[in-house]
Amino acid sequence: MLALQEYRRELVRFGRWLYRKGFMPGTSGNLSVRLEDGTILATPTGCSKYLMRAADMVIVDLDGRQISGTRKVTSEIGMHLAVYRARHDIRAVVHAHPPIATGFACAGRALDEPLCAEAVMTLGPVPLAPYATTGTDALAQSLAALIPHHSAILMANHGAVAYGENLLDAFLKMETVEHFANICLVAHQLGSARPLQQLAIDDLLQAKERYVQNALAKMH
């Protein structure tokens, strides 16, 4: 397990990566990790992810009460807490505005077509949650039914959220969301998008299961 200071540095590092990729322009987007004691270390509100420092991070409990930090926690902490409450296996959450994926969200379109073998294997379908005002309880409620069954979600007219076993995992899922959105956009612009058949999808899911089992075996 990482020390608290290392988690702070990780939030800075991944925040800068997401900023440089154009996923968190201005002061948008937020990241968090679940600490060993069950509290949540999160990015502050109103802060460029490029200019963030380790000391800027804030700790809250699972009810959103601030425990430590000189800045205010992100106004979208409710979204993060909804994920952590619903998924005890999740230890990191990334909310961002990747432009193409957000374009799909603004067009009212999920990323749930099985067009790309890699996306089926690593991400699965990315559903679209109904619109809710940012920074409100309604936003977390709009995600609630989708969180247990997916690893990334688009939010109508807003952006995307991805979560995983650590910050790297959540970051890679967000990166894959945008990559898959780009593929879907191009396939439809070409006018001949060809989704995978169910038999091919089943084969990919079996291959994924074998990959996971092999990875677990190597850890023991």
mmCIF file of N, CA and C in Angstrom, residues 85-150:
data_model
loop_
_atom_site.group_PDB
_atom_site.id
_atom_site.type_symbol
_atom_site.label_atom_id
_atom_site.label_comp_id
_atom_site.label_asym_id
_atom_site.label_seq_id
_atom_site.Cartn_x
_atom_site.Cartn_y
_atom_site.Cartn_z
ATOM 1 N N ARG A 85 -19.312 3.879 -2.668
ATOM 2 C CA ARG A 85 -20.326 3.210 -1.855
ATOM 3 C C ARG A 85 -20.870 1.966 -2.555
ATOM 4 N N ALA A 86 -21.028 2.060 -3.868
ATOM 5 C CA ALA A 86 -21.629 0.955 -4.626
ATOM 6 C C ALA A 86 -20.636 -0.141 -4.973
ATOM 7 N N ARG A 87 -19.349 0.215 -5.049
ATOM 8 C CA ARG A 87 -18.344 -0.738 -5.520
ATOM 9 C C ARG A 87 -17.183 -0.794 -4.529
ATOM 10 N N HIS A 88 -17.208 -1.792 -3.663
ATOM 11 C CA HIS A 88 -16.151 -1.902 -2.647
ATOM 12 C C HIS A 88 -14.818 -2.316 -3.249
ATOM 13 N N ASP A 89 -14.833 -2.796 -4.506
ATOM 14 C CA ASP A 89 -13.597 -3.183 -5.188
ATOM 15 C C ASP A 89 -12.888 -1.987 -5.816
ATOM 16 N N ILE A 90 -13.537 -0.841 -5.854
ATOM 17 C CA ILE A 90 -12.975 0.332 -6.531
ATOM 18 C C ILE A 90 -12.151 1.172 -5.565
ATOM 19 N N ARG A 91 -10.965 1.574 -6.038
ATOM 20 C CA ARG A 91 -10.076 2.366 -5.199
ATOM 21 C C ARG A 91 -9.672 3.698 -5.838
ATOM 22 N N ALA A 92 -10.168 3.984 -7.041
ATOM 23 C CA ALA A 92 -9.844 5.266 -7.684
ATOM 24 C C ALA A 92 -10.933 5.639 -8.681
ATOM 25 N N VAL A 93 -11.213 6.937 -8.761
ATOM 26 C CA VAL A 93 -12.237 7.462 -9.669
ATOM 27 C C VAL A 93 -11.660 8.653 -10.424
ATOM 28 N N VAL A 94 -11.934 8.710 -11.723
ATOM 29 C CA VAL A 94 -11.528 9.837 -12.564
ATOM 30 C C VAL A 94 -12.764 10.371 -13.281
ATOM 31 N N HIS A 95 -13.025 11.653 -13.125
ATOM 32 C CA HIS A 95 -14.073 12.320 -13.902
ATOM 33 C C HIS A 95 -13.408 13.340 -14.815
ATOM 34 N N ALA A 96 -13.720 13.261 -16.114
ATOM 35 C CA ALA A 96 -13.069 14.138 -17.081
ATOM 36 C C ALA A 96 -14.031 14.493 -18.205
ATOM 37 N N HIS A 97 -13.552 15.367 -19.111
ATOM 38 C CA HIS A 97 -14.340 15.809 -20.256
ATOM 39 C C HIS A 97 -13.574 15.533 -21.544
ATOM 40 N N PRO A 98 -13.242 14.279 -21.842
ATOM 41 C CA PRO A 98 -12.574 13.976 -23.107
ATOM 42 C C PRO A 98 -13.467 14.434 -24.257
ATOM 43 N N PRO A 99 -12.953 15.216 -25.206
ATOM 44 C CA PRO A 99 -13.834 15.935 -26.131
ATOM 45 C C PRO A 99 -14.716 15.081 -27.031
ATOM 46 N N ILE A 100 -14.190 14.001 -27.583
ATOM 47 C CA ILE A 100 -15.022 13.210 -28.493
ATOM 48 C C ILE A 100 -16.069 12.417 -27.721
ATOM 49 N N ALA A 101 -15.653 11.780 -26.627
ATOM 50 C CA ALA A 101 -16.610 11.054 -25.794
ATOM 51 C C ALA A 101 -17.673 11.998 -25.247
ATOM 52 N N THR A 102 -17.275 13.208 -24.852
ATOM 53 C CA THR A 102 -18.238 14.185 -24.359
ATOM 54 C C THR A 102 -19.172 14.628 -25.483
ATOM 55 N N GLY A 103 -18.652 14.668 -26.716
ATOM 56 C CA GLY A 103 -19.506 14.949 -27.868
ATOM 57 C C GLY A 103 -20.614 13.915 -28.010
ATOM 58 N N PHE A 104 -20.255 12.637 -27.815
ATOM 59 C CA PHE A 104 -21.274 11.584 -27.835
ATOM 60 C C PHE A 104 -22.301 11.825 -26.729
ATOM 61 N N ALA A 105 -21.824 12.187 -25.532
ATOM 62 C CA ALA A 105 -22.729 12.439 -24.410
ATOM 63 C C ALA A 105 -23.663 13.609 -24.707
ATOM 64 N N CYS A 106 -23.139 14.618 -25.400
ATOM 65 C CA CYS A 106 -23.948 15.787 -25.739
ATOM 66 C C CYS A 106 -24.917 15.497 -26.885
ATOM 67 N N ALA A 107 -24.628 14.448 -27.650
ATOM 68 C CA ALA A 107 -25.527 14.038 -28.730
ATOM 69 C C ALA A 107 -26.535 12.991 -28.252
ATOM 70 N N GLY A 108 -26.464 12.648 -26.968
ATOM 71 C CA GLY A 108 -27.389 11.664 -26.409
ATOM 72 C C GLY A 108 -27.094 10.249 -26.852
ATOM 73 N N ARG A 109 -25.812 9.949 -27.092
ATOM 74 C CA ARG A 109 -25.441 8.622 -27.597
ATOM 75 C C ARG A 109 -24.457 7.934 -26.665
ATOM 76 N N ALA A 110 -24.775 6.719 -26.277
ATOM 77 C CA ALA A 110 -23.866 5.894 -25.475
ATOM 78 C C ALA A 110 -22.774 5.335 -26.379
ATOM 79 N N LEU A 111 -21.736 4.803 -25.756
ATOM 80 C CA LEU A 111 -20.673 4.097 -26.491
ATOM 81 C C LEU A 111 -20.856 2.605 -26.224
ATOM 82 N N ASP A 112 -21.934 2.065 -26.742
ATOM 83 C CA ASP A 112 -22.272 0.680 -26.414
ATOM 84 C C ASP A 112 -22.337 -0.240 -27.634
ATOM 85 N N GLU A 113 -21.885 0.257 -28.788
ATOM 86 C CA GLU A 113 -21.812 -0.609 -29.968
ATOM 87 C C GLU A 113 -20.534 -1.434 -29.911
ATOM 88 N N PRO A 114 -20.592 -2.750 -30.095
ATOM 89 C CA PRO A 114 -19.378 -3.577 -30.061
ATOM 90 C C PRO A 114 -18.624 -3.503 -31.398
ATOM 91 N N LEU A 115 -17.993 -2.358 -31.635
ATOM 92 C CA LEU A 115 -17.292 -2.144 -32.904
ATOM 93 C C LEU A 115 -15.833 -2.561 -32.855
ATOM 94 N N CYS A 116 -15.256 -2.571 -31.675
ATOM 95 C CA CYS A 116 -13.809 -2.725 -31.542
ATOM 96 C C CYS A 116 -13.500 -3.827 -30.530
ATOM 97 N N ALA A 117 -12.702 -4.812 -30.954
ATOM 98 C CA ALA A 117 -12.382 -5.945 -30.084
ATOM 99 C C ALA A 117 -11.710 -5.482 -28.796
ATOM 100 N N GLU A 118 -10.796 -4.514 -28.888
ATOM 101 C CA GLU A 118 -10.075 -4.038 -27.702
ATOM 102 C C GLU A 118 -11.043 -3.460 -26.673
ATOM 103 N N ALA A 119 -12.028 -2.683 -27.141
ATOM 104 C CA ALA A 119 -12.979 -2.067 -26.215
ATOM 105 C C ALA A 119 -13.845 -3.119 -25.531
ATOM 106 N N VAL A 120 -14.240 -4.142 -26.255
ATOM 107 C CA VAL A 120 -15.011 -5.237 -25.660
ATOM 108 C C VAL A 120 -14.205 -5.915 -24.568
ATOM 109 N N MET A 121 -12.925 -6.144 -24.846
ATOM 110 C CA MET A 121 -12.043 -6.842 -23.903
ATOM 111 C C MET A 121 -11.724 -6.019 -22.655
ATOM 112 N N THR A 122 -11.422 -4.740 -22.842
ATOM 113 C CA THR A 122 -10.871 -3.946 -21.736
ATOM 114 C C THR A 122 -11.868 -3.026 -21.054
ATOM 115 N N LEU A 123 -12.963 -2.697 -21.748
ATOM 116 C CA LEU A 123 -13.847 -1.656 -21.227
ATOM 117 C C LEU A 123 -15.295 -2.113 -21.108
ATOM 118 N N GLY A 124 -15.775 -2.802 -22.124
ATOM 119 C CA GLY A 124 -17.191 -3.151 -22.153
ATOM 120 C C GLY A 124 -18.017 -1.959 -22.598
ATOM 121 N N PRO A 125 -19.334 -2.111 -22.676
ATOM 122 C CA PRO A 125 -20.183 -0.999 -23.111
ATOM 123 C C PRO A 125 -20.129 0.160 -22.126
ATOM 124 N N VAL A 126 -20.137 1.365 -22.666
ATOM 125 C CA VAL A 126 -20.140 2.578 -21.841
ATOM 126 C C VAL A 126 -21.514 3.222 -21.996
ATOM 127 N N PRO A 127 -22.380 3.093 -20.992
ATOM 128 C CA PRO A 127 -23.750 3.606 -21.108
ATOM 129 C C PRO A 127 -23.804 5.119 -20.935
ATOM 130 N N LEU A 128 -24.970 5.685 -21.214
ATOM 131 C CA LEU A 128 -25.201 7.119 -21.048
ATOM 132 C C LEU A 128 -26.173 7.345 -19.905
ATOM 133 N N ALA A 129 -25.718 8.050 -18.880
ATOM 134 C CA ALA A 129 -26.595 8.407 -17.756
ATOM 135 C C ALA A 129 -27.408 9.646 -18.126
ATOM 136 N N PRO A 130 -28.632 9.751 -17.625
ATOM 137 C CA PRO A 130 -29.459 10.932 -17.939
ATOM 138 C C PRO A 130 -28.859 12.200 -17.361
ATOM 139 N N TYR A 131 -29.236 13.329 -17.938
ATOM 140 C CA TYR A 131 -28.671 14.607 -17.499
ATOM 141 C C TYR A 131 -29.063 14.927 -16.060
ATOM 142 N N ALA A 132 -28.101 15.469 -15.326
ATOM 143 C CA ALA A 132 -28.353 15.986 -13.980
ATOM 144 C C ALA A 132 -27.380 17.142 -13.742
ATOM 145 N N THR A 133 -27.770 18.098 -12.942
ATOM 146 C CA THR A 133 -26.950 19.288 -12.713
ATOM 147 C C THR A 133 -25.679 18.928 -11.957
ATOM 148 N N THR A 134 -24.552 19.418 -12.475
ATOM 149 C CA THR A 134 -23.265 19.143 -11.843
ATOM 150 C C THR A 134 -23.226 19.680 -10.420
ATOM 151 N N GLY A 135 -22.573 18.926 -9.533
ATOM 152 C CA GLY A 135 -22.415 19.363 -8.154
ATOM 153 C C GLY A 135 -23.623 19.136 -7.275
ATOM 154 N N THR A 136 -24.640 18.418 -7.789
ATOM 155 C CA THR A 136 -25.845 18.159 -6.994
ATOM 156 C C THR A 136 -25.978 16.666 -6.696
ATOM 157 N N ASP A 137 -26.842 16.350 -5.725
ATOM 158 C CA ASP A 137 -27.112 14.945 -5.407
ATOM 159 C C ASP A 137 -27.737 14.220 -6.590
ATOM 160 N N ALA A 138 -28.447 14.972 -7.422
ATOM 161 C CA ALA A 138 -29.102 14.361 -8.578
ATOM 162 C C ALA A 138 -28.092 13.732 -9.533
ATOM 163 N N LEU A 139 -26.891 14.306 -9.597
ATOM 164 C CA LEU A 139 -25.869 13.757 -10.492
ATOM 165 C C LEU A 139 -25.462 12.359 -10.042
ATOM 166 N N ALA A 140 -25.197 12.203 -8.756
ATOM 167 C CA ALA A 140 -24.841 10.884 -8.229
ATOM 168 C C ALA A 140 -25.999 9.903 -8.424
ATOM 169 N N GLN A 141 -27.229 10.384 -8.217
ATOM 170 C CA GLN A 141 -28.402 9.520 -8.379
ATOM 171 C C GLN A 141 -28.576 9.057 -9.827
ATOM 172 N N SER A 142 -28.196 9.906 -10.781
ATOM 173 C CA SER A 142 -28.337 9.543 -12.194
ATOM 174 C C SER A 142 -27.396 8.410 -12.586
ATOM 175 N N LEU A 143 -26.326 8.232 -11.826
ATOM 176 C CA LEU A 143 -25.334 7.191 -12.111
ATOM 177 C C LEU A 143 -25.604 5.891 -11.365
ATOM 178 N N ALA A 144 -26.401 5.964 -10.308
ATOM 179 C CA ALA A 144 -26.507 4.875 -9.334
ATOM 180 C C ALA A 144 -26.803 3.513 -9.953
ATOM 181 N N ALA A 145 -27.750 3.442 -10.859
ATOM 182 C CA ALA A 145 -28.152 2.147 -11.424
ATOM 183 C C ALA A 145 -27.096 1.569 -12.359
ATOM 184 N N LEU A 146 -26.208 2.420 -12.869
ATOM 185 C CA LEU A 146 -25.210 1.992 -13.859
ATOM 186 C C LEU A 146 -23.878 1.596 -13.236
ATOM 187 N N ILE A 147 -23.544 2.164 -12.096
ATOM 188 C CA ILE A 147 -22.222 1.958 -11.487
ATOM 189 C C ILE A 147 -21.888 0.484 -11.259
ATOM 190 N N PRO A 148 -22.807 -0.331 -10.730
ATOM 191 C CA PRO A 148 -22.424 -1.720 -10.428
ATOM 192 C C PRO A 148 -22.078 -2.562 -11.652
ATOM 193 N N HIS A 149 -22.557 -2.178 -12.820
ATOM 194 C CA HIS A 149 -22.464 -3.051 -13.997
ATOM 195 C C HIS A 149 -21.472 -2.570 -15.058
ATOM 196 N N HIS A 150 -20.820 -1.432 -14.819
ATOM 197 C CA HIS A 150 -19.930 -0.858 -15.828
ATOM 198 C C HIS A 150 -18.670 -0.302 -15.167
#
